[in-house]
Amino acid sequence: MKIDLTDTTAGKVNKALVQGRRAIGTPAVGMVLTLVIVTDEENAYDALKAAEEASHEHPSRTLVVIKRVSRSPRDRTASRLDAEVRVGADAGSGETVILRLHGEVADHADSVVLPLLLPDAPVVVWWPVNAPLDPAKDPLGALAQRRVTDTYSSEQPVRELSARADAYTPGDTDLSWTRITPWRSMLAAALDQVVCEVKAVEVEGEEFNPSCELLAMWLADRLDVPVKRSLSAGPGLTAVRLATSEGAIALDRADGSLATLSIDGQPDRAVALKRRDTAELIAEELRRLDPDDTYASALRFGVERLNAPATPATPATEPVPEASAPEVFPKGEPVTHPAAAPEAAAEAPTTEAAPQERPPLKKRAKAT
C-alpha cells in the first residue's frame, strides 16, 4: 500500500502510517529499529531496495531522506516536504517513508526525522554516498547509535580513510570494513590450523579499493609485522599471502567468487568467498549496534604506515626493560603507498612508545 502526501508535515506522515497499518490489518508495530537513509535521487532506488531486502532479517521503519536541490532563488527560500508512505508488501517486512525536502527545510532534516523515529528503539543512519567527514557531529548522525558510511563511494577513498580515523566516534562503521568480514574469518581459521610465527604479509587488490587498505591495516595492527600493499586488476581483494616460520599461507581469489587456500604441507582447498551485495552488507551491520573496537583499532593504525618495515622505537625519557623489548623485524627500504597522499607519507614520527605485545592473530580474530 502506498500513500502520497504533497506539501505535508511530520504529523500527517505519522497519521498516514497508522492509517496504512489499519488498512492492511496489522495495527501493531513489530519493528526493532529505525533505519534512516540519507541519499540523493540518483542513488535512492538502490539504497531503498537494499534496505527492503535487509528488513526481512531486521524488520524496521525505514526513513529515506532526499534533499532536493532548488534551481531558483525563490524556491531555495520556500520550504516544502513531500512524502511517500509504504506499508505491507510494498515495504518489505516493515514500513518505509520517503521524504523529499525542498528549500530551507533541507537544512533541518533532523527536525523532520525526529517525530518519525520509533519510540524506545535503536536508530541507525546510513549514508550510501556523500557521507559527512564527521558523521557523529552531523544533525542526523547525532540521533543515531550506529552511523554507517561507505568509503568506497568517495572520490579519494584512501584519503577518506585518514579523515575517518581523525573523526572516529564509537558507533561509526564503514561498509568497506564489512566487505572484508569473510576474509578476516578465513585468515583466522587458516592460522588456527598451524602453530607458527607470522613474519610478513602481502595484501593484493585493485588500487582504489579501501577494503584492501583496511584488511592490510587490520593485519599490521594485530600482528605487528611488515605488510606490503600490492596492486592487481581486481575485482576487489584478490589475494593475501603470509610468510610464516612454518612456510607460506596464501588465500587467493582471482574471480571474485571462489578462492583457493594454500598452506605449506597441506593440500590446496577451494573456499567460497564471493563478493556480497549491499543488502547483505547492511543486514550484517544491523546485527550489532555496539561500537566496533576492532574496526577502530585498524582504522587508527594509519594508511601511511603500510609498506613500511616494522622497527622498534625507544622512548627518550624512560628506557624499555630488556624483557619487554619489542621484537626486531628485518629491515627493508620503505615504500610509499601507491594510493596514499604524498604529504601523508612524509609526516612520519621519528620516535614512538614501544608497542604493546599482542597475542597471536588467531586468538583475537576468533573473538571479532
mmCIF file of C-alpha atoms in Angstrom:
data_model
loop_
_atom_site.group_PDB
_atom_site.id
_atom_site.type_symbol
_atom_site.label_atom_id
_atom_site.label_comp_id
_atom_site.label_asym_id
_atom_site.label_seq_id
_atom_site.Cartn_x
_atom_site.Cartn_y
_atom_site.Cartn_z
ATOM 1 C CA MET A 1 0.000 0.000 0.000
ATOM 2 C CA LYS A 2 1.280 3.458 -0.945
ATOM 3 C CA ILE A 3 0.104 6.835 0.298
ATOM 4 C CA ASP A 4 1.377 10.018 -1.392
ATOM 5 C CA LEU A 5 1.485 13.248 0.588
ATOM 6 C CA THR A 6 2.382 16.596 -1.016
ATOM 7 C CA ASP A 7 3.379 19.689 0.950
ATOM 8 C CA THR A 8 2.820 17.822 4.190
ATOM 9 C CA THR A 9 4.120 17.701 7.771
ATOM 10 C CA ALA A 10 5.644 15.057 10.025
ATOM 11 C CA GLY A 11 2.369 14.816 11.954
ATOM 12 C CA LYS A 12 0.417 13.980 8.810
ATOM 13 C CA VAL A 13 3.029 11.370 7.873
ATOM 14 C CA ASN A 14 2.546 9.664 11.251
ATOM 15 C CA LYS A 15 -1.228 9.621 10.716
ATOM 16 C CA ALA A 16 -0.725 8.088 7.274
ATOM 17 C CA LEU A 17 1.415 5.326 8.809
ATOM 18 C CA VAL A 18 -1.334 4.461 11.295
ATOM 19 C CA GLN A 19 -3.941 4.583 8.538
ATOM 20 C CA GLY A 20 -1.875 2.284 6.329
ATOM 21 C CA ARG A 21 -1.342 -0.306 9.091
ATOM 22 C CA ARG A 22 -5.056 -0.404 9.846
ATOM 23 C CA ALA A 23 -5.905 -0.732 6.157
ATOM 24 C CA ILE A 24 -3.757 -3.861 5.743
ATOM 25 C CA GLY A 25 -4.905 -5.319 9.073
ATOM 26 C CA THR A 26 -1.686 -5.008 11.108
ATOM 27 C CA PRO A 27 -2.226 -2.204 13.642
ATOM 28 C CA ALA A 28 0.609 -3.409 15.918
ATOM 29 C CA VAL A 29 4.154 -2.129 15.432
ATOM 30 C CA GLY A 30 6.554 -5.095 15.309
ATOM 31 C CA MET A 31 9.745 -3.335 14.198
ATOM 32 C CA VAL A 32 13.069 -3.470 16.028
ATOM 33 C CA LEU A 33 14.811 -0.284 14.867
ATOM 34 C CA THR A 34 14.646 2.844 12.720
ATOM 35 C CA LEU A 35 16.912 2.956 9.674
ATOM 36 C CA VAL A 36 17.493 6.453 8.295
ATOM 37 C CA ILE A 37 18.953 6.554 4.772
ATOM 38 C CA VAL A 38 20.392 9.907 3.672
ATOM 39 C CA THR A 39 20.897 9.916 -0.085
ATOM 40 C CA ASP A 40 20.068 11.651 -3.364
ATOM 41 C CA GLU A 41 17.618 10.844 -6.149
ATOM 42 C CA GLU A 42 20.263 9.052 -8.210
ATOM 43 C CA ASN A 43 21.115 6.505 -5.502
ATOM 44 C CA ALA A 44 17.771 6.354 -3.650
ATOM 45 C CA TYR A 45 16.379 3.377 -5.577
ATOM 46 C CA ASP A 46 19.381 1.088 -4.990
ATOM 47 C CA ALA A 47 19.654 2.056 -1.311
ATOM 48 C CA LEU A 48 15.947 1.524 -0.709
ATOM 49 C CA LYS A 49 15.996 -1.845 -2.456
ATOM 50 C CA ALA A 50 18.899 -2.991 -0.276
ATOM 51 C CA ALA A 51 17.122 -1.781 2.879
ATOM 52 C CA GLU A 52 13.904 -3.622 1.944
ATOM 53 C CA GLU A 53 15.821 -6.883 1.459
ATOM 54 C CA ALA A 54 17.618 -6.381 4.778
ATOM 55 C CA SER A 55 14.273 -5.737 6.502
ATOM 56 C CA HIS A 56 13.352 -9.423 6.093
ATOM 57 C CA GLU A 57 16.054 -10.107 8.677
ATOM 58 C CA HIS A 58 15.614 -6.864 10.658
ATOM 59 C CA PRO A 59 12.030 -5.518 10.483
ATOM 60 C CA SER A 60 12.443 -1.758 10.681
ATOM 61 C CA ARG A 61 10.927 1.604 9.889
ATOM 62 C CA THR A 62 12.973 2.967 7.003
ATOM 63 C CA LEU A 63 13.110 6.727 6.537
ATOM 64 C CA VAL A 64 14.673 7.811 3.246
ATOM 65 C CA VAL A 65 15.790 11.450 3.382
ATOM 66 C CA ILE A 66 16.295 13.046 -0.052
ATOM 67 C CA LYS A 67 17.374 16.681 -0.138
ATOM 68 C CA ARG A 68 16.127 18.218 -3.381
ATOM 69 C CA VAL A 69 18.216 20.955 -4.982
ATOM 70 C CA SER A 70 16.146 24.048 -5.800
ATOM 71 C CA ARG A 71 17.020 25.805 -9.047
ATOM 72 C CA SER A 72 15.746 29.345 -8.463
ATOM 73 C CA PRO A 73 16.495 31.682 -5.516
ATOM 74 C CA ARG A 74 12.766 31.878 -4.725
ATOM 75 C CA ASP A 75 12.487 28.095 -4.452
ATOM 76 C CA ARG A 76 15.511 27.981 -2.162
ATOM 77 C CA THR A 77 13.782 30.197 0.411
ATOM 78 C CA ALA A 78 10.488 28.276 0.281
ATOM 79 C CA SER A 79 10.118 25.088 2.317
ATOM 80 C CA ARG A 80 8.138 22.034 1.306
ATOM 81 C CA LEU A 81 8.010 18.426 2.452
ATOM 82 C CA ASP A 82 6.697 15.713 0.142
ATOM 83 C CA ALA A 83 6.321 12.181 1.458
ATOM 84 C CA GLU A 84 5.533 8.713 0.159
ATOM 85 C CA VAL A 85 4.364 6.196 2.774
ATOM 86 C CA ARG A 86 4.677 2.482 2.018
ATOM 87 C CA VAL A 87 3.353 -0.318 4.200
ATOM 88 C CA GLY A 88 2.677 -4.012 3.666
ATOM 89 C CA ALA A 89 4.148 -5.794 0.647
ATOM 90 C CA ASP A 90 5.472 -2.517 -0.787
ATOM 91 C CA ALA A 91 7.766 -2.010 2.226
ATOM 92 C CA GLY A 92 9.377 -5.406 2.814
ATOM 93 C CA SER A 93 8.890 -6.514 6.430
ATOM 94 C CA GLY A 94 8.479 -3.059 7.911
ATOM 95 C CA GLU A 95 7.431 0.447 6.962
ATOM 96 C CA THR A 96 9.022 2.856 4.523
ATOM 97 C CA VAL A 97 8.689 6.628 4.328
ATOM 98 C CA ILE A 98 10.397 8.525 1.509
ATOM 99 C CA LEU A 99 10.890 12.162 2.493
ATOM 100 C CA ARG A 100 11.743 14.752 -0.159
ATOM 101 C CA LEU A 101 12.868 18.026 1.365
ATOM 102 C CA HIS A 102 12.722 21.237 -0.664
ATOM 103 C CA GLY A 103 14.135 24.656 0.185
ATOM 104 C CA GLU A 104 15.267 25.660 3.652
ATOM 105 C CA VAL A 105 13.782 22.608 5.347
ATOM 106 C CA ALA A 106 16.541 20.547 3.687
ATOM 107 C CA ASP A 107 18.999 22.169 6.117
ATOM 108 C CA HIS A 108 16.919 20.977 9.080
ATOM 109 C CA ALA A 109 16.259 17.358 8.140
ATOM 110 C CA ASP A 110 16.659 16.266 11.764
ATOM 111 C CA SER A 111 13.542 18.236 12.761
ATOM 112 C CA VAL A 112 11.535 16.263 10.188
ATOM 113 C CA VAL A 113 13.016 12.860 11.061
ATOM 114 C CA LEU A 114 12.838 13.162 14.859
ATOM 115 C CA PRO A 115 8.998 12.875 15.176
ATOM 116 C CA LEU A 116 9.030 9.806 12.906
ATOM 117 C CA LEU A 117 11.503 7.709 14.899
ATOM 118 C CA LEU A 118 10.159 4.569 16.563
ATOM 119 C CA PRO A 119 9.895 5.130 20.329
ATOM 120 C CA ASP A 120 12.368 3.226 22.526
ATOM 121 C CA ALA A 121 14.098 1.646 19.517
ATOM 122 C CA PRO A 122 17.682 1.999 18.246
ATOM 123 C CA VAL A 123 18.402 4.378 15.381
ATOM 124 C CA VAL A 124 20.857 3.634 12.561
ATOM 125 C CA VAL A 125 21.808 6.287 9.985
ATOM 126 C CA TRP A 126 23.266 5.171 6.657
ATOM 127 C CA TRP A 127 24.889 7.397 4.032
ATOM 128 C CA PRO A 128 25.266 5.346 0.795
ATOM 129 C CA VAL A 129 27.059 8.335 -0.815
ATOM 130 C CA ASN A 130 28.274 11.809 0.193
ATOM 131 C CA ALA A 131 28.751 10.993 3.865
ATOM 132 C CA PRO A 132 29.922 13.819 6.175
ATOM 133 C CA LEU A 133 33.554 13.711 7.302
ATOM 134 C CA ASP A 134 32.400 13.572 10.928
ATOM 135 C CA PRO A 135 29.147 11.551 10.988
ATOM 136 C CA ALA A 136 28.708 11.882 14.768
ATOM 137 C CA LYS A 137 28.516 15.683 14.522
ATOM 138 C CA ASP A 138 26.008 15.652 11.680
ATOM 139 C CA PRO A 139 22.494 16.617 12.921
ATOM 140 C CA LEU A 140 21.064 13.305 11.689
ATOM 141 C CA GLY A 141 24.070 11.307 12.855
ATOM 142 C CA ALA A 142 23.642 12.731 16.352
ATOM 143 C CA LEU A 143 20.260 10.944 16.574
ATOM 144 C CA ALA A 144 21.783 7.502 15.968
ATOM 145 C CA GLN A 145 23.544 4.821 17.977
ATOM 146 C CA ARG A 146 25.132 3.483 14.783
ATOM 147 C CA ARG A 147 26.398 5.505 11.786
ATOM 148 C CA VAL A 148 27.162 3.619 8.562
ATOM 149 C CA THR A 149 29.213 5.129 5.730
ATOM 150 C CA ASP A 150 30.847 3.691 2.622
ATOM 151 C CA THR A 151 34.352 4.923 1.840
ATOM 152 C CA TYR A 152 34.256 3.076 -1.492
ATOM 153 C CA SER A 153 31.766 5.653 -2.843
ATOM 154 C CA SER A 154 34.065 8.626 -2.198
ATOM 155 C CA GLU A 155 36.270 10.301 -4.805
ATOM 156 C CA GLN A 156 39.521 9.623 -2.887
ATOM 157 C CA PRO A 157 38.965 6.517 -0.743
ATOM 158 C CA VAL A 158 42.441 6.375 0.804
ATOM 159 C CA ARG A 159 42.365 9.988 1.968
ATOM 160 C CA GLU A 160 38.828 9.372 3.208
ATOM 161 C CA LEU A 161 40.130 6.623 5.485
ATOM 162 C CA SER A 162 42.537 9.072 7.109
ATOM 163 C CA ALA A 163 39.706 11.562 7.648
ATOM 164 C CA ARG A 164 37.521 8.819 9.158
ATOM 165 C CA ALA A 165 40.326 7.909 11.574
ATOM 166 C CA ASP A 166 40.688 11.523 12.751
ATOM 167 C CA ALA A 167 36.938 11.924 13.308
ATOM 168 C CA TYR A 168 36.145 8.427 14.615
ATOM 169 C CA THR A 169 33.461 8.229 17.310
ATOM 170 C CA PRO A 170 32.273 4.950 18.883
ATOM 171 C CA GLY A 171 29.339 3.790 16.765
ATOM 172 C CA ASP A 172 30.897 4.721 13.409
ATOM 173 C CA THR A 173 31.396 1.955 10.864
ATOM 174 C CA ASP A 174 32.077 1.525 7.165
ATOM 175 C CA LEU A 175 30.694 -0.910 4.588
ATOM 176 C CA SER A 176 34.235 -1.180 3.217
ATOM 177 C CA TRP A 177 35.106 -2.812 6.553
ATOM 178 C CA THR A 178 32.029 -5.040 6.404
ATOM 179 C CA ARG A 179 33.116 -6.354 2.996
ATOM 180 C CA ILE A 180 36.242 -7.981 4.458
ATOM 181 C CA THR A 181 34.492 -9.949 7.244
ATOM 182 C CA PRO A 182 34.739 -13.262 5.296
ATOM 183 C CA TRP A 183 38.429 -12.591 4.579
ATOM 184 C CA ARG A 184 39.185 -11.958 8.254
ATOM 185 C CA SER A 185 37.308 -15.097 9.299
ATOM 186 C CA MET A 186 39.075 -17.245 6.700
ATOM 187 C CA LEU A 187 42.545 -15.942 7.621
ATOM 188 C CA ALA A 188 41.902 -16.519 11.322
ATOM 189 C CA ALA A 189 40.713 -20.068 10.580
ATOM 190 C CA ALA A 190 43.839 -20.720 8.473
ATOM 191 C CA LEU A 191 46.134 -19.628 11.305
ATOM 192 C CA ASP A 192 44.210 -21.872 13.689
ATOM 193 C CA GLN A 193 45.485 -24.865 11.713
ATOM 194 C CA VAL A 194 49.196 -24.048 12.014
ATOM 195 C CA VAL A 195 51.290 -23.233 15.061
ATOM 196 C CA CYS A 196 53.634 -20.636 13.615
ATOM 197 C CA GLU A 197 55.011 -17.126 13.808
ATOM 198 C CA VAL A 198 53.935 -14.714 11.071
ATOM 199 C CA LYS A 199 56.896 -12.739 9.728
ATOM 200 C CA ALA A 200 55.469 -10.693 6.836
ATOM 201 C CA VAL A 201 52.197 -10.184 4.958
ATOM 202 C CA GLU A 202 51.222 -9.084 1.457
ATOM 203 C CA VAL A 203 47.709 -7.851 0.597
ATOM 204 C CA GLU A 204 46.870 -7.681 -3.111
ATOM 205 C CA GLY A 205 43.898 -5.909 -4.657
ATOM 206 C CA GLU A 206 42.710 -3.218 -7.029
ATOM 207 C CA GLU A 207 44.092 0.273 -6.496
ATOM 208 C CA PHE A 208 41.214 2.443 -5.285
ATOM 209 C CA ASN A 209 39.517 -0.088 -3.040
ATOM 210 C CA PRO A 210 39.555 0.915 0.658
ATOM 211 C CA SER A 211 38.705 -2.642 1.747
ATOM 212 C CA CYS A 212 42.226 -3.670 0.721
ATOM 213 C CA GLU A 213 43.735 -0.952 2.887
ATOM 214 C CA LEU A 214 41.506 -1.821 5.843
ATOM 215 C CA LEU A 215 42.437 -5.511 5.661
ATOM 216 C CA ALA A 216 46.132 -4.604 5.438
ATOM 217 C CA MET A 217 45.833 -2.229 8.416
ATOM 218 C CA TRP A 218 43.989 -4.879 10.439
ATOM 219 C CA LEU A 219 46.738 -7.431 9.812
ATOM 220 C CA ALA A 220 49.512 -4.934 10.536
ATOM 221 C CA ASP A 221 47.797 -3.748 13.706
ATOM 222 C CA ARG A 222 47.186 -7.268 15.034
ATOM 223 C CA LEU A 223 50.425 -8.957 14.010
ATOM 224 C CA ASP A 224 52.989 -6.134 14.311
ATOM 225 C CA VAL A 225 54.716 -7.297 11.132
ATOM 226 C CA PRO A 226 55.539 -5.534 7.844
ATOM 227 C CA VAL A 227 52.540 -5.512 5.499
ATOM 228 C CA LYS A 228 53.034 -4.896 1.792
ATOM 229 C CA ARG A 229 50.132 -3.473 -0.197
ATOM 230 C CA SER A 230 50.401 -4.527 -3.863
ATOM 231 C CA LEU A 231 48.113 -3.764 -6.796
ATOM 232 C CA SER A 232 46.166 -6.039 -9.124
ATOM 233 C CA ALA A 233 43.439 -5.690 -11.719
ATOM 234 C CA GLY A 234 40.790 -6.873 -9.248
ATOM 235 C CA PRO A 235 37.940 -7.419 -8.792
ATOM 236 C CA GLY A 236 38.293 -6.072 -5.248
ATOM 237 C CA LEU A 237 40.615 -8.037 -2.989
ATOM 238 C CA THR A 238 42.440 -10.755 -4.894
ATOM 239 C CA ALA A 239 44.995 -12.323 -2.534
ATOM 240 C CA VAL A 240 46.557 -12.328 0.940
ATOM 241 C CA ARG A 241 49.918 -14.036 1.445
ATOM 242 C CA LEU A 242 51.541 -14.683 4.827
ATOM 243 C CA ALA A 243 55.176 -15.646 5.296
ATOM 244 C CA THR A 244 55.427 -17.709 8.474
ATOM 245 C CA SER A 245 58.055 -19.729 10.305
ATOM 246 C CA GLU A 246 56.337 -22.924 9.060
ATOM 247 C CA GLY A 247 56.025 -21.885 5.415
ATOM 248 C CA ALA A 248 53.709 -19.788 3.293
ATOM 249 C CA ILE A 249 49.951 -19.360 3.739
ATOM 250 C CA ALA A 250 48.025 -17.879 0.807
ATOM 251 C CA LEU A 251 44.378 -17.022 0.222
ATOM 252 C CA ASP A 252 43.946 -16.289 -3.472
ATOM 253 C CA ARG A 253 40.687 -15.165 -5.128
ATOM 254 C CA ALA A 254 41.101 -14.267 -8.780
ATOM 255 C CA ASP A 255 37.492 -14.337 -9.992
ATOM 256 C CA GLY A 256 35.604 -12.599 -7.159
ATOM 257 C CA SER A 257 33.691 -15.702 -6.052
ATOM 258 C CA LEU A 258 35.869 -18.790 -5.423
ATOM 259 C CA ALA A 259 39.154 -18.640 -3.501
ATOM 260 C CA THR A 260 41.993 -21.114 -3.006
ATOM 261 C CA LEU A 261 43.529 -21.591 0.440
ATOM 262 C CA SER A 262 47.122 -22.855 0.290
ATOM 263 C CA ILE A 263 49.095 -23.934 3.372
ATOM 264 C CA ASP A 264 52.545 -25.470 3.116
ATOM 265 C CA GLY A 265 52.381 -29.188 3.828
ATOM 266 C CA GLN A 266 48.625 -29.425 3.205
ATOM 267 C CA PRO A 267 46.585 -29.877 0.013
ATOM 268 C CA ASP A 268 45.030 -26.771 -1.535
ATOM 269 C CA ARG A 269 41.378 -26.170 -0.717
ATOM 270 C CA ALA A 270 38.687 -24.267 -2.611
ATOM 271 C CA VAL A 271 36.602 -21.991 -0.388
ATOM 272 C CA ALA A 272 33.544 -19.854 -1.196
ATOM 273 C CA LEU A 273 34.464 -16.189 -0.902
ATOM 274 C CA LYS A 274 32.052 -14.345 -3.162
ATOM 275 C CA ARG A 275 31.615 -10.597 -3.294
ATOM 276 C CA ARG A 276 28.452 -9.714 -1.397
ATOM 277 C CA ASP A 277 25.794 -7.207 -2.455
ATOM 278 C CA THR A 278 24.753 -4.143 -0.464
ATOM 279 C CA ALA A 279 21.703 -5.819 1.096
ATOM 280 C CA GLU A 280 23.880 -8.488 2.730
ATOM 281 C CA LEU A 281 26.332 -5.851 3.959
ATOM 282 C CA ILE A 282 23.725 -3.608 5.566
ATOM 283 C CA ALA A 283 21.994 -6.650 7.107
ATOM 284 C CA GLU A 284 25.296 -7.642 8.744
ATOM 285 C CA GLU A 285 25.776 -4.136 10.147
ATOM 286 C CA LEU A 286 22.274 -4.145 11.640
ATOM 287 C CA ARG A 287 23.061 -7.301 13.630
ATOM 288 C CA ARG A 288 25.229 -5.366 16.065
ATOM 289 C CA LEU A 289 24.668 -1.878 17.456
ATOM 290 C CA ASP A 290 27.612 -1.714 19.872
ATOM 291 C CA PRO A 291 30.889 0.065 18.988
ATOM 292 C CA ASP A 292 33.273 -1.965 16.822
ATOM 293 C CA ASP A 293 36.588 -1.646 18.662
ATOM 294 C CA THR A 294 38.398 -3.867 16.159
ATOM 295 C CA TYR A 295 37.454 -1.535 13.300
ATOM 296 C CA ALA A 296 38.528 1.489 15.342
ATOM 297 C CA SER A 297 41.932 -0.021 16.100
ATOM 298 C CA ALA A 298 42.569 -0.971 12.466
ATOM 299 C CA LEU A 299 41.402 2.424 11.198
ATOM 300 C CA ARG A 300 43.680 4.323 13.557
ATOM 301 C CA PHE A 301 46.713 2.278 12.512
ATOM 302 C CA GLY A 302 47.069 4.602 9.525
ATOM 303 C CA VAL A 303 47.270 4.029 5.779
ATOM 304 C CA GLU A 304 50.628 5.799 5.558
ATOM 305 C CA ARG A 305 52.250 3.120 7.753
ATOM 306 C CA LEU A 306 51.600 0.352 5.240
ATOM 307 C CA ASN A 307 54.603 -0.898 3.243
ATOM 308 C CA ALA A 308 56.995 0.421 5.904
ATOM 309 C CA PRO A 309 59.231 -2.031 7.804
ATOM 310 C CA ALA A 310 58.328 -2.600 11.442
ATOM 311 C CA THR A 311 61.115 -1.254 13.664
ATOM 312 C CA PRO A 312 61.112 -0.835 17.422
ATOM 313 C CA ALA A 313 61.160 2.648 18.914
ATOM 314 C CA THR A 314 62.576 3.573 22.298
ATOM 315 C CA PRO A 315 61.120 6.459 24.377
ATOM 316 C CA ALA A 316 63.548 9.295 25.035
ATOM 317 C CA THR A 317 62.742 9.601 28.747
ATOM 318 C CA GLU A 318 62.367 6.056 30.013
ATOM 319 C CA PRO A 319 64.350 3.002 28.821
ATOM 320 C CA VAL A 320 62.495 -0.139 27.820
ATOM 321 C CA PRO A 321 63.231 -3.124 30.085
ATOM 322 C CA GLU A 322 65.079 -5.890 28.290
ATOM 323 C CA ALA A 323 62.322 -8.449 28.989
ATOM 324 C CA SER A 324 59.619 -6.323 27.300
ATOM 325 C CA ALA A 325 61.679 -5.017 24.384
ATOM 326 C CA PRO A 326 59.792 -5.416 21.089
ATOM 327 C CA GLU A 327 60.952 -7.956 18.565
ATOM 328 C CA VAL A 328 63.153 -6.548 15.818
ATOM 329 C CA PHE A 329 61.854 -7.361 12.352
ATOM 330 C CA PRO A 330 64.008 -7.495 9.198
ATOM 331 C CA LYS A 331 64.718 -4.066 7.832
ATOM 332 C CA GLY A 332 63.898 -3.061 4.282
ATOM 333 C CA GLU A 333 63.569 0.006 2.130
ATOM 334 C CA PRO A 334 60.306 1.844 2.971
ATOM 335 C CA VAL A 335 57.941 2.123 0.011
ATOM 336 C CA THR A 336 55.424 4.915 -0.436
ATOM 337 C CA HIS A 337 51.860 3.630 -0.515
ATOM 338 C CA PRO A 338 50.653 3.672 -4.157
ATOM 339 C CA ALA A 339 47.369 5.439 -3.387
ATOM 340 C CA ALA A 340 48.213 7.453 -0.296
ATOM 341 C CA ALA A 341 48.681 11.215 -0.338
ATOM 342 C CA PRO A 342 52.347 12.255 -0.638
ATOM 343 C CA GLU A 343 52.061 14.693 2.203
ATOM 344 C CA ALA A 344 50.680 11.987 4.489
ATOM 345 C CA ALA A 345 53.622 9.715 3.755
ATOM 346 C CA ALA A 346 56.083 12.464 4.607
ATOM 347 C CA GLU A 347 54.721 13.024 8.101
ATOM 348 C CA ALA A 348 56.309 10.014 9.795
ATOM 349 C CA PRO A 349 57.169 10.341 13.514
ATOM 350 C CA THR A 350 60.785 9.862 14.458
ATOM 351 C CA THR A 351 60.138 8.133 17.774
ATOM 352 C CA GLU A 352 57.168 6.485 19.396
ATOM 353 C CA ALA A 353 56.400 4.454 22.503
ATOM 354 C CA ALA A 354 57.288 0.781 22.482
ATOM 355 C CA PRO A 355 54.337 -1.188 21.014
ATOM 356 C CA GLN A 356 52.433 -3.316 23.475
ATOM 357 C CA GLU A 357 52.920 -7.035 22.952
ATOM 358 C CA ARG A 358 49.873 -8.567 21.267
ATOM 359 C CA PRO A 359 48.530 -12.116 21.353
ATOM 360 C CA PRO A 360 48.555 -14.125 18.097
ATOM 361 C CA LEU A 361 46.005 -13.132 15.475
ATOM 362 C CA LYS A 362 44.167 -16.418 15.620
ATOM 363 C CA LYS A 363 43.296 -15.938 19.301
ATOM 364 C CA ARG A 364 41.926 -12.474 18.763
ATOM 365 C CA ALA A 365 40.270 -12.906 15.394
ATOM 366 C CA LYS A 366 38.015 -15.639 16.693
ATOM 367 C CA ALA A 367 36.502 -13.155 19.107
ATOM 368 C CA THR A 368 35.766 -10.481 16.485
#
